[in-house]
Coordinates of C-alpha atoms and ligand atoms in Angstrom, one line a residue:
X1 CA 30.6 -0.4 29.1
X2 CA 30.5 -4.1 28.9
X3 CA 33.0 -4.8 31.6
X4 CA 32.9 -8.4 32.9
X5 CA 30.1 -9.2 30.6
X6 CA 30.3 -12.6 28.8
X7 CA 29.0 -12.6 25.3
X8 CA 28.5 -15.8 23.4
X9 CA 28.5 -14.9 19.7
X10 CA 27.1 -17.4 17.2
X11 CA 28.2 -16.7 13.7
X12 CA 26.1 -18.3 10.9
X13 CA 26.7 -18.3 7.2
X14 CA 26.5 -15.1 5.1
X15 CA 28.6 -12.6 3.4
X16 CA 28.0 -10.2 6.4
X17 CA 30.0 -12.6 8.6
X18 CA 33.1 -10.6 7.9
X19 CA 31.6 -7.6 9.7
X20 CA 31.5 -9.7 12.9
X21 CA 35.3 -9.4 13.1
X22 CA 34.9 -5.7 13.7
X23 CA 31.9 -6.4 16.0
X24 CA 34.1 -8.7 18.2
X25 CA 36.7 -6.0 18.3
X26 CA 34.1 -3.4 19.5
X27 CA 32.9 -5.8 22.2
X28 CA 36.4 -6.4 23.4
X29 CA 37.2 -2.7 23.5
X30 CA 34.3 -2.3 25.9
X31 CA 35.6 -4.9 28.2
X32 CA 33.4 -7.8 27.2
X33 CA 34.7 -11.4 27.1
X34 CA 33.7 -12.9 23.8
X35 CA 33.4 -16.6 23.0
X36 CA 32.4 -17.6 19.5
X37 CA 30.5 -20.6 18.1
X38 CA 30.6 -20.9 14.3
X39 CA 28.4 -22.9 12.1
X40 CA 29.9 -24.8 9.2
X41 CA 28.6 -22.3 6.7
X42 CA 30.0 -19.4 8.7
X43 CA 33.4 -20.9 8.3
X44 CA 33.0 -20.6 4.5
X45 CA 32.9 -16.8 4.9
X46 CA 35.4 -16.1 7.7
X47 CA 38.1 -18.3 9.0
X48 CA 37.8 -19.6 12.6
X49 CA 41.5 -18.5 13.0
X50 CA 40.6 -14.8 12.5
X51 CA 37.6 -15.2 14.9
X52 CA 39.8 -16.9 17.4
X53 CA 42.6 -14.3 17.1
X54 CA 40.2 -11.4 17.6
X55 CA 38.2 -13.0 20.5
X56 CA 41.3 -14.4 22.1
X57 CA 39.3 -17.5 22.9
X58 CA 39.0 -20.8 21.2
X59 CA 36.3 -21.1 18.6
X60 CA 33.7 -23.8 19.1
X61 CA 32.2 -25.4 16.0
X62 CA 31.4 -29.1 16.7
X63 CA 28.8 -30.6 18.9
X64 CA 30.5 -34.0 18.7
X65 CA 34.1 -32.9 19.2
X66 CA 35.2 -34.8 22.3
X67 CA 38.0 -32.3 23.1
X68 CA 35.6 -29.3 22.9
X69 CA 32.9 -31.1 24.9
X70 CA 35.5 -32.1 27.4
X71 CA 36.9 -28.5 27.7
X72 CA 33.6 -26.7 28.2
X73 CA 30.5 -28.6 26.9
X74 CA 27.6 -27.0 25.1
X75 CA 25.5 -26.6 28.2
X76 CA 28.2 -24.8 30.1
X77 CA 29.0 -22.7 27.0
X78 CA 25.4 -21.4 26.9
X79 CA 25.0 -21.0 30.7
X80 CA 28.3 -19.1 31.3
X81 CA 27.3 -16.3 29.0
X82 CA 25.4 -13.3 30.1
X83 CA 23.9 -12.8 26.6
X84 CA 23.8 -14.9 23.5
X85 CA 24.1 -13.0 20.2
X86 CA 23.5 -14.5 16.8
X87 CA 25.1 -12.4 14.1
X88 CA 24.8 -12.6 11.2
X89 CA 21.7 -14.8 11.5
X90 CA 20.9 -16.4 8.1
X91 CA 17.4 -17.3 6.9
X92 CA 18.3 -20.9 7.3
X93 CA 19.5 -20.5 10.8
X94 CA 16.4 -18.5 11.8
X95 CA 14.3 -21.4 10.5
X96 CA 16.2 -23.8 12.6
X97 CA 15.9 -21.6 15.7
X98 CA 12.2 -21.2 15.2
X99 CA 11.8 -24.9 15.2
X100 CA 14.2 -25.6 18.0
X101 CA 16.5 -27.8 15.9
X102 CA 19.6 -28.7 17.9
X103 CA 21.5 -30.8 15.3
X104 CA 24.7 -28.7 15.5
X105 CA 26.5 -26.9 18.3
X106 CA 24.9 -23.5 17.5
X107 CA 21.4 -24.9 17.7
X108 CA 22.1 -27.0 20.8
X109 CA 23.6 -24.0 22.6
X110 CA 20.5 -21.8 21.8
X111 CA 18.2 -24.5 23.0
X112 CA 20.2 -25.0 26.2
X113 CA 20.6 -21.3 27.2
X114 CA 18.7 -19.6 30.0
X115 CA 20.0 -16.2 29.0
X116 CA 18.6 -13.4 26.8
X117 CA 19.2 -13.9 23.0
X118 CA 19.7 -11.1 20.6
X119 CA 19.5 -11.9 16.9
X120 CA 21.0 -9.7 14.1
X121 CA 19.7 -11.1 10.8
X122 CA 21.4 -10.6 7.4
X123 CA 20.2 -11.9 4.1
X124 CA 18.9 -11.0 0.7
X125 CA 15.8 -8.8 0.9
X126 CA 13.7 -11.4 -0.9
X127 CA 14.7 -14.0 1.6
X128 CA 13.9 -11.6 4.5
X129 CA 10.5 -10.7 3.1
X130 CA 9.6 -14.3 2.3
X131 CA 6.5 -15.4 4.2
X132 CA 8.4 -18.4 5.6
X133 CA 11.2 -16.1 7.1
X134 CA 8.6 -13.7 8.5
X135 CA 6.7 -16.6 10.0
X136 CA 9.9 -17.8 11.7
X137 CA 10.8 -14.3 12.9
X138 CA 7.3 -13.8 14.4
X139 CA 7.6 -17.2 16.2
X140 CA 11.0 -16.3 17.6
X141 CA 9.7 -12.9 18.8
X142 CA 6.8 -14.7 20.4
X143 CA 9.4 -16.9 22.2
X144 CA 11.1 -13.8 23.6
X145 CA 14.0 -13.5 21.2
X146 CA 15.2 -9.9 20.7
X147 CA 16.0 -8.6 17.2
X148 CA 18.1 -5.8 15.8
X149 CA 17.7 -5.0 12.2
X150 CA 18.1 -6.0 9.4
X151 CA 18.6 -2.6 7.9
X152 CA 17.6 -1.3 4.5
X153 CA 20.3 -0.6 1.9
X154 CA 22.5 -2.1 -0.9
X155 CA 23.3 -5.7 -0.9
X156 CA 26.5 -7.4 -1.6
X157 CA 24.9 -8.8 -4.8
X158 CA 25.0 -6.5 -7.7
X159 CA 21.8 -4.5 -8.3
X160 CA 20.1 -5.8 -5.2
X161 CA 18.8 -3.4 -2.5
X162 CA 16.2 -3.6 0.2
X163 CA 15.8 -4.7 3.8
X164 CA 18.3 -7.4 4.7
X165 CA 21.7 -5.7 5.6
X166 CA 23.3 -6.6 8.9
X167 CA 23.0 -3.8 11.4
X168 CA 26.2 -1.8 11.9
X169 CA 28.4 -3.4 14.5
X170 CA 28.2 -0.3 16.7
X171 CA 24.5 -0.4 16.6
X172 CA 24.5 -4.1 17.7
X173 CA 26.9 -3.1 20.5
X174 CA 24.5 -0.3 21.5
X175 CA 21.6 -2.7 21.6
X176 CA 23.6 -5.0 23.8
X177 CA 24.5 -2.1 26.1
X178 CA 20.8 -1.3 26.2
X179 CA 19.9 -4.8 27.3
X180 CA 22.5 -4.8 30.1
X181 CA 21.6 -1.3 31.2
X182 CA 18.0 -2.2 31.8
X183 CA 17.8 -3.2 35.4
X184 CA 18.3 -6.9 36.2
X185 CA 14.7 -7.0 37.3
X186 CA 13.6 -6.1 33.8
X187 CA 14.9 -9.4 32.5
X188 CA 12.1 -10.9 34.7
X189 CA 9.7 -9.5 32.1
X190 CA 10.8 -12.1 29.6
X191 CA 7.7 -14.0 28.6
X192 CA 5.3 -11.4 30.1
X193 CA 2.6 -10.1 27.8
X194 CA 2.3 -6.4 27.8
X195 CA -0.6 -4.5 26.2
X196 CA 0.1 -0.8 25.5
X197 CA -2.2 1.9 24.0
X198 CA -0.7 4.9 22.3
X199 CA -1.5 8.0 20.2
X200 CA -4.7 9.9 19.8
X201 CA -8.1 8.8 18.6
X202 CA -9.9 10.3 15.6
X203 CA -13.6 10.7 16.1
X204 CA -15.3 11.3 12.7
X205 CA -17.7 14.2 12.1
X206 CA -18.3 13.1 8.6
X207 CA -16.2 11.0 6.1
X208 CA -13.6 13.8 5.7
X209 CA -13.5 15.6 9.1
X210 CA -12.7 14.4 12.5
X211 CA -12.0 15.5 16.1
X212 CA -8.5 14.7 17.3
X213 CA -5.9 15.8 19.9
X214 CA -2.2 16.6 19.9
X215 CA -0.9 13.2 21.0
X216 CA 1.9 12.1 18.7
X217 CA 2.2 8.6 20.1
X218 CA 5.9 9.1 21.0
X219 CA 5.5 8.3 24.7
X220 CA 3.5 5.1 24.1
X221 CA 5.8 3.9 21.3
X222 CA 8.8 4.5 23.5
X223 CA 7.2 2.4 26.2
X224 CA 6.5 -0.4 23.6
X225 CA 10.2 -0.3 22.6
X226 CA 11.5 -0.3 26.2
X227 CA 9.3 -3.3 27.2
X228 CA 10.3 -5.1 24.0
X229 CA 14.0 -4.6 24.9
X230 CA 13.3 -5.9 28.4
X231 CA 12.1 -9.2 26.9
X232 CA 8.4 -8.7 27.1
X233 CA 6.0 -9.7 24.3
X234 CA 4.3 -6.4 23.4
X235 CA 1.0 -5.6 21.7
X236 CA 0.6 -2.0 20.8
X237 CA -2.9 -0.7 20.1
X238 CA -2.2 2.6 18.3
X239 CA -4.3 5.5 17.2
X240 CA -3.3 7.3 14.0
X241 CA 0.4 8.5 14.3
X242 CA 3.3 9.1 12.0
X243 CA 5.6 6.6 13.7
X244 CA 6.9 3.2 12.8
X245 CA 6.2 0.5 15.4
X246 CA 9.4 -1.1 16.8
X247 CA 10.3 -4.3 15.1
X248 CA 8.9 -7.2 17.1
X249 CA 5.9 -5.4 18.5
X250 CA 2.4 -6.7 17.5
X251 CA 0.8 -3.6 16.1
X252 CA -3.0 -3.1 16.1
X253 CA -3.8 0.2 14.4
X254 CA -7.1 1.8 15.2
X255 CA -8.8 5.2 14.6
X256 CA -11.7 5.7 17.1
X257 CA -12.1 5.1 20.8
X258 CA -14.6 2.4 20.1
X259 CA -12.1 0.6 17.8
X260 CA -9.4 1.0 20.4
X261 CA -11.6 -0.6 23.0
X262 CA -12.4 -3.5 20.7
X263 CA -8.6 -4.0 19.9
X264 CA -7.8 -3.9 23.6
X265 CA -10.3 -6.6 24.3
X266 CA -9.1 -8.7 21.4
X267 CA -5.5 -8.4 22.7
X268 CA -6.4 -10.0 26.1
X269 CA -5.2 -11.8 28.1
X270 CA -2.2 -9.8 29.1
X271 CA -0.1 -9.6 32.2
X272 CA 0.4 -5.9 32.2
X273 CA -1.6 -3.1 30.6
X274 CA -0.2 0.5 30.1
X275 CA -2.7 2.9 28.7
X276 CA -0.8 5.9 27.3
X277 CA -3.3 6.7 24.5
X278 CA -5.0 10.1 24.6
X279 CA -8.5 8.7 24.0
X280 CA -11.3 11.2 23.1
X281 CA -13.8 11.3 25.9
X282 CA -16.6 12.1 23.5
X283 CA -17.5 11.3 19.9
X284 CA -19.9 13.0 17.6
X285 CA -23.4 11.6 18.0
X286 CA -24.5 10.2 14.7
X287 CA -21.5 11.2 12.5
X288 CA -22.7 12.0 9.0
X289 CA -22.3 9.4 6.4
X290 CA -22.0 12.0 3.7
X291 CA -19.7 15.1 3.8
X292 CA -21.6 17.9 5.5
X293 CA -22.1 20.7 2.9
X294 CA -22.4 24.4 3.4
X295 CA -25.9 25.3 2.3
X296 CA -25.4 29.0 1.9
X297 CA -27.7 29.9 4.8
X298 CA -24.9 30.7 7.1
X299 CA -26.2 28.2 9.6
X300 CA -23.6 26.2 11.5
X301 CA -24.3 22.5 11.5
X302 CA -25.3 21.4 15.0
X303 CA -22.9 18.8 16.5
X304 CA -24.0 16.9 19.5
X305 CA -21.7 14.5 21.4
X306 CA -22.0 11.2 23.2
X307 CA -19.6 9.7 25.7
X308 CA -17.0 7.2 24.5
X309 CA -16.3 4.1 26.5
X310 CA -13.7 4.6 29.3
X311 CA -11.3 1.9 28.0
X312 CA -9.1 2.0 31.1
X313 CA -11.8 1.9 33.7
X314 CA -13.7 -0.9 31.9
X315 CA -10.5 -2.9 31.6
X316 CA -9.7 -2.4 35.3
X317 CA -13.1 -3.6 36.3
X318 CA -13.4 -6.5 33.9
X319 CA -12.9 -10.1 34.9
X320 CA -10.1 -10.3 32.3
X321 CA -8.1 -7.6 34.1
X322 CA -4.4 -7.8 33.7
X323 CA -2.5 -8.4 36.9
X324 CA -1.1 -4.9 36.7
X325 CA -2.9 -1.9 35.1
X326 CA -1.1 1.4 34.6
X327 CA -3.1 4.4 33.4
X328 CA -1.8 7.8 32.3
X329 CA -3.2 11.2 33.3
X330 CA -2.9 14.2 31.0
X331 CA -3.6 17.3 33.2
X332 CA -3.3 21.0 32.7
X333 CA -3.8 22.0 36.4
X334 CA -3.6 20.5 39.8
X335 CA -1.7 17.6 38.2
X336 CA -1.1 15.4 41.2
X337 CA -4.5 16.0 42.8
X338 CA -6.4 15.2 39.6
X339 CA -4.2 12.2 38.8
X340 CA -4.6 10.8 42.3
X341 CA -8.4 11.0 41.9
X342 CA -8.0 9.1 38.6
X343 CA -6.1 6.3 40.3
X344 CA -9.3 5.4 42.2
X345 CA -11.8 6.4 39.6
X346 CA -10.1 4.3 36.9
X347 CA -9.3 1.4 39.1
X348 CA -5.6 1.4 38.1
X349 CA -2.7 0.3 40.1
X350 CA -0.5 3.2 39.0
X351 CA -1.0 6.5 37.2
X352 CA 1.7 8.1 35.2
X353 CA 0.7 11.8 35.3
X354 CA 2.1 14.5 33.1
X355 CA 1.4 18.2 32.6
X356 CA 0.2 18.8 29.1
X357 CA -0.6 22.5 29.4
X358 CA 1.2 24.6 26.7
X359 CA 3.5 26.2 29.2
X360 CA 4.0 22.8 31.0
X361 CA 7.4 22.2 32.6
X362 CA 9.2 25.1 31.1
X363 CA 7.4 24.7 27.8
X364 CA 8.8 21.3 26.8
X365 CA 5.5 20.6 25.1
X366 CA 4.8 17.1 26.4
X367 CA 2.2 16.3 23.7
X368 CA 4.2 15.9 20.5
X369 CA 7.6 16.7 22.1
X370 CA 10.5 14.3 22.9
X371 CA 10.7 14.9 26.6
X372 CA 8.5 14.4 29.6
X373 CA 8.3 15.1 33.3
X374 CA 6.4 12.4 35.1
X375 CA 4.7 12.2 38.4
X376 CA 4.2 8.5 39.3
X377 CA 1.1 8.1 41.5
X378 CA 0.5 4.9 43.4
X379 CA -1.6 3.9 46.4
X380 CA 1.4 4.8 48.6
X381 CA 1.8 8.3 47.3
X382 CA 3.6 10.0 44.5
X383 CA 7.1 10.8 43.2
X384 CA 8.3 13.2 40.6
X385 CA 10.9 12.3 38.0
X386 CA 13.4 14.8 36.5
X387 CA 12.8 15.9 33.0
X388 CA 14.1 13.2 30.6
X389 CA 13.5 11.8 27.1
X390 CA 10.4 9.8 26.6
X391 CA 12.5 6.7 26.0
X392 CA 14.2 7.2 29.4
X393 CA 10.8 7.6 31.0
X394 CA 9.8 4.3 29.4
X395 CA 13.0 2.6 30.6
X396 CA 12.4 3.7 34.2
X397 CA 8.8 2.5 33.9
X398 CA 10.1 -0.9 32.9
X399 CA 12.1 -1.0 36.1
X400 CA 9.2 0.1 38.3
X401 CA 6.8 -2.3 36.7
X402 CA 9.3 -5.2 36.7
X403 CA 9.8 -4.7 40.4
X404 CA 6.0 -4.6 41.0
X405 CA 5.1 -7.7 39.0
X406 CA 8.0 -9.7 40.6
X407 CA 7.1 -8.6 44.2
Ligands
PMT1 O1 1.7 10.9 22.5 P1 2.7 12.0 23.0 O2 2.8 13.2 22.1 O3 4.0 11.4 23.2 O4 2.1 12.5 24.4 C1 2.1 11.7 25.5 C2 0.7 11.8 26.2 C3 0.7 13.2 26.8 C4 -0.5 11.6 25.3 C5 0.8 10.7 27.3 O5 1.9 10.9 28.2 C6 -0.5 10.8 28.2 O6 -0.7 11.5 29.1 N1 -1.5 9.9 27.8 C7 -2.8 9.9 28.4 C8 -3.7 11.0 27.8 C9 -5.1 11.0 28.3 O7 -6.0 10.8 27.6 O8 -5.2 11.2 29.6 P2 -6.6 11.3 30.4 O9 -6.2 11.9 31.7 O10 -7.6 12.0 29.6 O11 -7.0 9.8 30.6 C10 -6.7 9.1 31.7 C11 -6.4 7.6 31.4 O12 -7.6 7.0 30.9 C12 -5.4 7.4 30.2 O13 -4.7 6.3 30.6 C13 -6.3 7.2 29.0 O14 -5.6 6.3 28.1 C14 -7.5 6.5 29.6 N2 -8.8 6.8 28.9 C15 -9.2 8.0 28.8 C16 -10.5 8.2 28.2 C17 -11.2 7.1 27.7 N3 -12.3 7.3 27.1 N4 -10.7 5.9 27.8 C18 -9.5 5.7 28.4 O15 -9.0 4.6 28.5

């Protein structure tokens, strides 16, 4: 529900603007107050009168209109909102936003706001994929602006398809609810740089074989998404997984533990590090450059191992240590005891422990599955969370970590 939430909706030019009439209706159904600002080009696609009728509020469109400025003023308009939503956001408007242009009311409001901003782009796929647009989007994400979409599908133009469709109004509403449901503290993560590791590592035996583990990356990717939704700027160092990184995350794909450590170092400085990756403790000593062949003798090739760097421990002890370091612990027995020992050994501020034995927690299959049961270990003790989805674990971690960094 969005009861008593004030949404400031900025409509910019594009054929998808008509969908925003439904979007306004959905917001109102959920109890939100909606005020709208329209750019001149938005008014070419939908009439201010329709927007006004659905929002039941005056529509603002002119920075230099004395009556409008007298009634509310662009500073007040931006500050009285709990959230600013730009939908549809055209390529032109994204370019203006990325450069901080404030020549019209929409631009001025965005520059003056102190509230979270959610952008739902809609444009032709070629425009979306253009290097200039992608540069602008990257800049805006860096500035803490949240994005939803665009989606892939057919365009209004005949024979055009690809990524560029405005997200469904209900999905935009869900993204808004998600922003509000994240604890107020979480908004204090705006501008914080969070470094997350996820997934397994692959340690080569030869060019075609490797040693791996059962991590799917789901828990780490969920954490990346939750932190992104809480306004943080997220770098995700990921081992090989079959997942798509959330839009807006800076992804650094790696394969081995050594590459993961290099990527972690390259991603510094960071305010917060969360190490959810299942890093191989050992790698094959002197992996073969050529594929190891059966020679017919029945002899098994000897494999010897060497220790991988402990990425978490080295990060915790380094002089570039993030202010808050959170480790994970994957245990199959004495979960809390072993995880508590890791808190000290790894030099972390918190350990998120989970039972990864095959019969763990009623057989939910933490590695690869969609749910988890977490024991949060800190220097003050531990607490156990109920079984929940990996995304809910991530959301709760956002709250705990936001409270910790804002202490
Ligand atoms: O990926 P999913 O399928 O969603 O499963 C999630 C998960 C079970 C992989 C995840 O919740 C989890 O527990 N990740 C940590 C797995 C692990 O390697 O735990 P560990 O107890 O072996 O390591 C302890 C900590 O040290 C971890 O933060 C790990 O990232 C880090 N580590 C370990 C070894 C190493 N060489 N370098 C490290 O940095």
